[in-house]
CSV table of C-alpha atoms in Angstrom, one decimal:
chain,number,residue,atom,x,y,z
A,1253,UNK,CA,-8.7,5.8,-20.1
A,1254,UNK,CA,-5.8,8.1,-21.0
A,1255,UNK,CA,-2.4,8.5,-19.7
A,1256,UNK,CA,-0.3,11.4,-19.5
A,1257,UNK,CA,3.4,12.3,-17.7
A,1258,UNK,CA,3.4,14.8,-14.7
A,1259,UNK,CA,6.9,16.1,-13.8
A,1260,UNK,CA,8.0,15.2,-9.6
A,1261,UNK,CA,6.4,17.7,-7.8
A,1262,UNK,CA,3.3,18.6,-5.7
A,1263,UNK,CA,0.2,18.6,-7.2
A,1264,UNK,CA,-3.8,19.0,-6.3
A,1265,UNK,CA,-6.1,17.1,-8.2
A,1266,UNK,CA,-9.7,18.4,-8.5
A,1267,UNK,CA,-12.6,15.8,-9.1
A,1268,UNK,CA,-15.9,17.5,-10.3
A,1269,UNK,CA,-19.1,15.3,-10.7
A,1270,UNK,CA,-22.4,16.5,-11.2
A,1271,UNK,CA,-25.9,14.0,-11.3
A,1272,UNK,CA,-27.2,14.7,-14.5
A,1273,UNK,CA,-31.1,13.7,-12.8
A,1274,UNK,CA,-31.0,16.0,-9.9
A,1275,UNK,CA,-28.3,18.5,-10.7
A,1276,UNK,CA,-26.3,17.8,-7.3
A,1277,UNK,CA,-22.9,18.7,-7.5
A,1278,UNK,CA,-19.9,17.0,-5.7
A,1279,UNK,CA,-16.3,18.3,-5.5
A,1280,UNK,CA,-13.4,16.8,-3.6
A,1281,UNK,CA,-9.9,18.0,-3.6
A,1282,UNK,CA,-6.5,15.5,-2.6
A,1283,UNK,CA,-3.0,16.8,-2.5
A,1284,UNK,CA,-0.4,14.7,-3.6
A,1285,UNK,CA,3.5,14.3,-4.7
A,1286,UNK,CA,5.2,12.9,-7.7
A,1287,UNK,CA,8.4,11.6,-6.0
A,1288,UNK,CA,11.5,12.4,-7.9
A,1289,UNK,CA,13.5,8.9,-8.2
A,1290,UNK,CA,17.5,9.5,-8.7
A,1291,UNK,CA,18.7,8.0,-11.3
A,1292,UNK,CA,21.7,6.3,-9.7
A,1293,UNK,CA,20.2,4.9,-6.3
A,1294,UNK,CA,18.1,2.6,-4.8
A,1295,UNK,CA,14.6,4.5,-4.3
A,1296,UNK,CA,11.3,2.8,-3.2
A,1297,UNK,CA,7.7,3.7,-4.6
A,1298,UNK,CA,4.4,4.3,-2.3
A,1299,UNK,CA,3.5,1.3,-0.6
A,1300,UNK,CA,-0.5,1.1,-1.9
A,1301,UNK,CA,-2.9,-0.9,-0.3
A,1302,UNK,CA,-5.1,-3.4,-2.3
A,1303,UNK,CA,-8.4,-5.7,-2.1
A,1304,UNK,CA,-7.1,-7.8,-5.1
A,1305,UNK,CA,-3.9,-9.6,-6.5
A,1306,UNK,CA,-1.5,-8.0,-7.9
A,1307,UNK,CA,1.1,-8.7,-11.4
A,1308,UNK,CA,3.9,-6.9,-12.7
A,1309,UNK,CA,4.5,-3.7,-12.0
A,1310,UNK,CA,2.0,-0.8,-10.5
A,1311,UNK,CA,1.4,0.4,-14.3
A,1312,UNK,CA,-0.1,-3.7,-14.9
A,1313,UNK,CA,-3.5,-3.7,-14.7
A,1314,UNK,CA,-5.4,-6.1,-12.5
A,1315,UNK,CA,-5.4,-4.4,-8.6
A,1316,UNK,CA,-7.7,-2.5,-6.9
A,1317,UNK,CA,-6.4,0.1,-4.3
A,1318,UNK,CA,-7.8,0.2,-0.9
A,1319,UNK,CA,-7.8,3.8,0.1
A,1320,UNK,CA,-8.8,3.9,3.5
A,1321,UNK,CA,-6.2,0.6,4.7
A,1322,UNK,CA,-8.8,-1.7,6.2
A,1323,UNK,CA,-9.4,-5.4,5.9
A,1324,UNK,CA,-13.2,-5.2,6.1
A,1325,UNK,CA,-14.4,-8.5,4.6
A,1326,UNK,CA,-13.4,-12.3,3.8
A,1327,UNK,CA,-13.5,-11.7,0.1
A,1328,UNK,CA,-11.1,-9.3,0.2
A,1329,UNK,CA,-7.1,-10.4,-1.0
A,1330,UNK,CA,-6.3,-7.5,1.7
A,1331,UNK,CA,-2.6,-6.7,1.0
A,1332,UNK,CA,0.3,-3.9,0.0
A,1333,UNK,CA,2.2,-3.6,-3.3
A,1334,UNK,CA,5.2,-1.3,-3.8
A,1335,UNK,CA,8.2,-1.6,-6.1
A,1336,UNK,CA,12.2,-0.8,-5.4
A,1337,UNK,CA,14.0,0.9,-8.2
A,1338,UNK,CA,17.4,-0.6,-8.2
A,1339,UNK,CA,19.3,1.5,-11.9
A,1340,UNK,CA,22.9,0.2,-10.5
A,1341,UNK,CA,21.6,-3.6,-10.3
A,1342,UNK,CA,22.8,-4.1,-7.5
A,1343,UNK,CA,21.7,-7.2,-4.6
A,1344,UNK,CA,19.5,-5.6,-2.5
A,1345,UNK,CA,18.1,-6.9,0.5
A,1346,UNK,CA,15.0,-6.1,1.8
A,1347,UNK,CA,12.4,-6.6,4.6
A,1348,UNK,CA,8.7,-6.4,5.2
A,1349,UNK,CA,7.4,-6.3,8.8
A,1350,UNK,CA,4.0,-6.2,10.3
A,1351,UNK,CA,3.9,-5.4,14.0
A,1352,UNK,CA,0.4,-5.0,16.1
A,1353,UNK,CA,-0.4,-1.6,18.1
A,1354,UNK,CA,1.7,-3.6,21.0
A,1355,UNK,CA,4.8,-3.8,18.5
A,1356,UNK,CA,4.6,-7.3,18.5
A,1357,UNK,CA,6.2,-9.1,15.3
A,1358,UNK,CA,3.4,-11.2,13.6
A,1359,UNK,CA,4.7,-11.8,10.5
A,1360,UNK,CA,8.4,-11.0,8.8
A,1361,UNK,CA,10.1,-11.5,5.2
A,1362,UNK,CA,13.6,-11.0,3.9
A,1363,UNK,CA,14.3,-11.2,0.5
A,1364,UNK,CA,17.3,-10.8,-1.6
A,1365,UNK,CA,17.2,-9.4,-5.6
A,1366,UNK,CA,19.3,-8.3,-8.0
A,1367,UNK,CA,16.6,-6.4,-10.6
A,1368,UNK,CA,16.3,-3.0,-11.6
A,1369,UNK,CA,12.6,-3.2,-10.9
A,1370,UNK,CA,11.4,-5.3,-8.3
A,1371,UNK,CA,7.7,-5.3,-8.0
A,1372,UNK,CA,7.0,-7.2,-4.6
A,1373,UNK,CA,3.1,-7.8,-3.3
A,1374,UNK,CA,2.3,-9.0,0.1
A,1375,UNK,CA,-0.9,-10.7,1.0
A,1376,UNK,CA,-1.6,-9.4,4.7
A,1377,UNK,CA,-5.4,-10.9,5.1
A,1378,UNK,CA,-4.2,-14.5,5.9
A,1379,UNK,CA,-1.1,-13.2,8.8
A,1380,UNK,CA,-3.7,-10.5,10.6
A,1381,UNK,CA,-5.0,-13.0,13.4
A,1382,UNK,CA,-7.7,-10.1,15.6
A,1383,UNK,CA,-9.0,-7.2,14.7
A,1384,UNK,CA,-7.3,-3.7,15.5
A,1385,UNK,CA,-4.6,-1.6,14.3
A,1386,UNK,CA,-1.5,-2.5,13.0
A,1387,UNK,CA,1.3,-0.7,10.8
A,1388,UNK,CA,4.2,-2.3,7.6
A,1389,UNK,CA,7.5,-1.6,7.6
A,1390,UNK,CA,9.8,-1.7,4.6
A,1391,UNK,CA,13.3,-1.1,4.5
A,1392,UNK,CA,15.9,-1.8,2.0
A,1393,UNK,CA,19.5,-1.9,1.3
A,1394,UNK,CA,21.7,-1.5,-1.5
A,1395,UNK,CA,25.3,-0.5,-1.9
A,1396,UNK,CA,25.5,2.2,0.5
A,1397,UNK,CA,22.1,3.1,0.0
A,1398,UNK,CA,18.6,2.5,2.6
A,1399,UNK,CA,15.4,3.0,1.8
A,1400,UNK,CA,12.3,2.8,4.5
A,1401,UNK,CA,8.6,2.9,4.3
A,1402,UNK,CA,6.3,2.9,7.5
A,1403,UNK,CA,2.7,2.6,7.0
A,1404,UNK,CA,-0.5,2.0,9.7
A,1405,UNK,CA,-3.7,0.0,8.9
A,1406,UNK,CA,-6.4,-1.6,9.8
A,1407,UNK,CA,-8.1,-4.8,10.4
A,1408,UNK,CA,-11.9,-4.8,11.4
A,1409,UNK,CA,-12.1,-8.6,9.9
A,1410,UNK,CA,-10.4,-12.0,12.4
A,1411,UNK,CA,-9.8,-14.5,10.0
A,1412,UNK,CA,-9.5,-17.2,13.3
A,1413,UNK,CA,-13.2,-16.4,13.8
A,1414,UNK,CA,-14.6,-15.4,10.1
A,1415,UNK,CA,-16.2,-12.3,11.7
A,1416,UNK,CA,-15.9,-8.7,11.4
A,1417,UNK,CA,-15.3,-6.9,14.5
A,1418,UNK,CA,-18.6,-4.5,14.2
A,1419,UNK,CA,-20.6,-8.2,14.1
A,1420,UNK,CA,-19.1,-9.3,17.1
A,1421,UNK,CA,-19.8,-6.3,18.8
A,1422,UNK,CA,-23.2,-6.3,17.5
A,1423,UNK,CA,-23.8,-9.5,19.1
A,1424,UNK,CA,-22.9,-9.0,22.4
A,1425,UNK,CA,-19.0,-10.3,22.3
């Protein structure tokens, strides 16, 4: 493990693997963005989605990102994680929304903090009641400021009936 500092910008990361028994080569290329955070305003990280718990702040170790956004199994502690960077320490007020692909409300927080880092985790696996799509809205508020993040996923797992949605189908429901 190593760390280094990136200024904000866009960026393409290259990943380069090659099996050392058979000589296959694999290479995969992601753009990304380092977001520029003002100094002096409220400004909101990615929102990342996760299969495990998370602690502290996204450089704490102990989460494991879910990169394609689906609650696939029981075992998972399906959720998001971001973090709101509040430098003027003000009160801010924020919300977290999940609606269905009908727009319908199933589950909705509002919180009020007055850190300069808050590091906020939502556990989504318990509140998702069918399979199907769904999307999490964030916004928050702080001295003149607003900050909103909109993000679609996915559950193929029903906690009410403990299956996945491809076993269901498989089985003639």
């Amino acid at each position: 493990r190593f760390d280094f500092d990136v200024s904000p910008g866009f960026y393409d990361m290259v990943l380069e693997m090659t099996d050392l028994d058979t000589n296959r080569k694999l290479k995969r290329k992601k753009s990304f963005e380092v977001m520029r955070f003002e100094e002096d305003r409220l400004s909101m990280s990615d929102v990342i989605f996760v299969d495990s718990g998370v602690s502290g702040t996204m450089a704490s170790t102990g989460w494991s990102p879910n990169l394609n956004r689906t609650l696939e199994d029981a075992n998972s502690d399906f959720g998001v994680h971001f973090e709101i960077y509040n430098p003027a320490m003000d009160s801010v007020s924020f919300s977290v929304q999940v609606r269905d692909s009908r727009d319908s409300l199933v589950f909705e927080e509002q919180i009020l903090r007055d850190q300069e880092v808050i590091a906020h985790f939502v556990s989504l696996k318990e509140r998702l009641l069918a399979a199907g799509p769904y999307y999490l809205k964030v916004e928050a508020q702080a001295a003149g400021y607003a900050v909103t993040a909109r993000e679609s996923f996915l559950s193929q797992y029903s906690p009410n009936t403990g299956a996945a949605e491809d076993d269901r189908e498989s089985q003639g429901h």
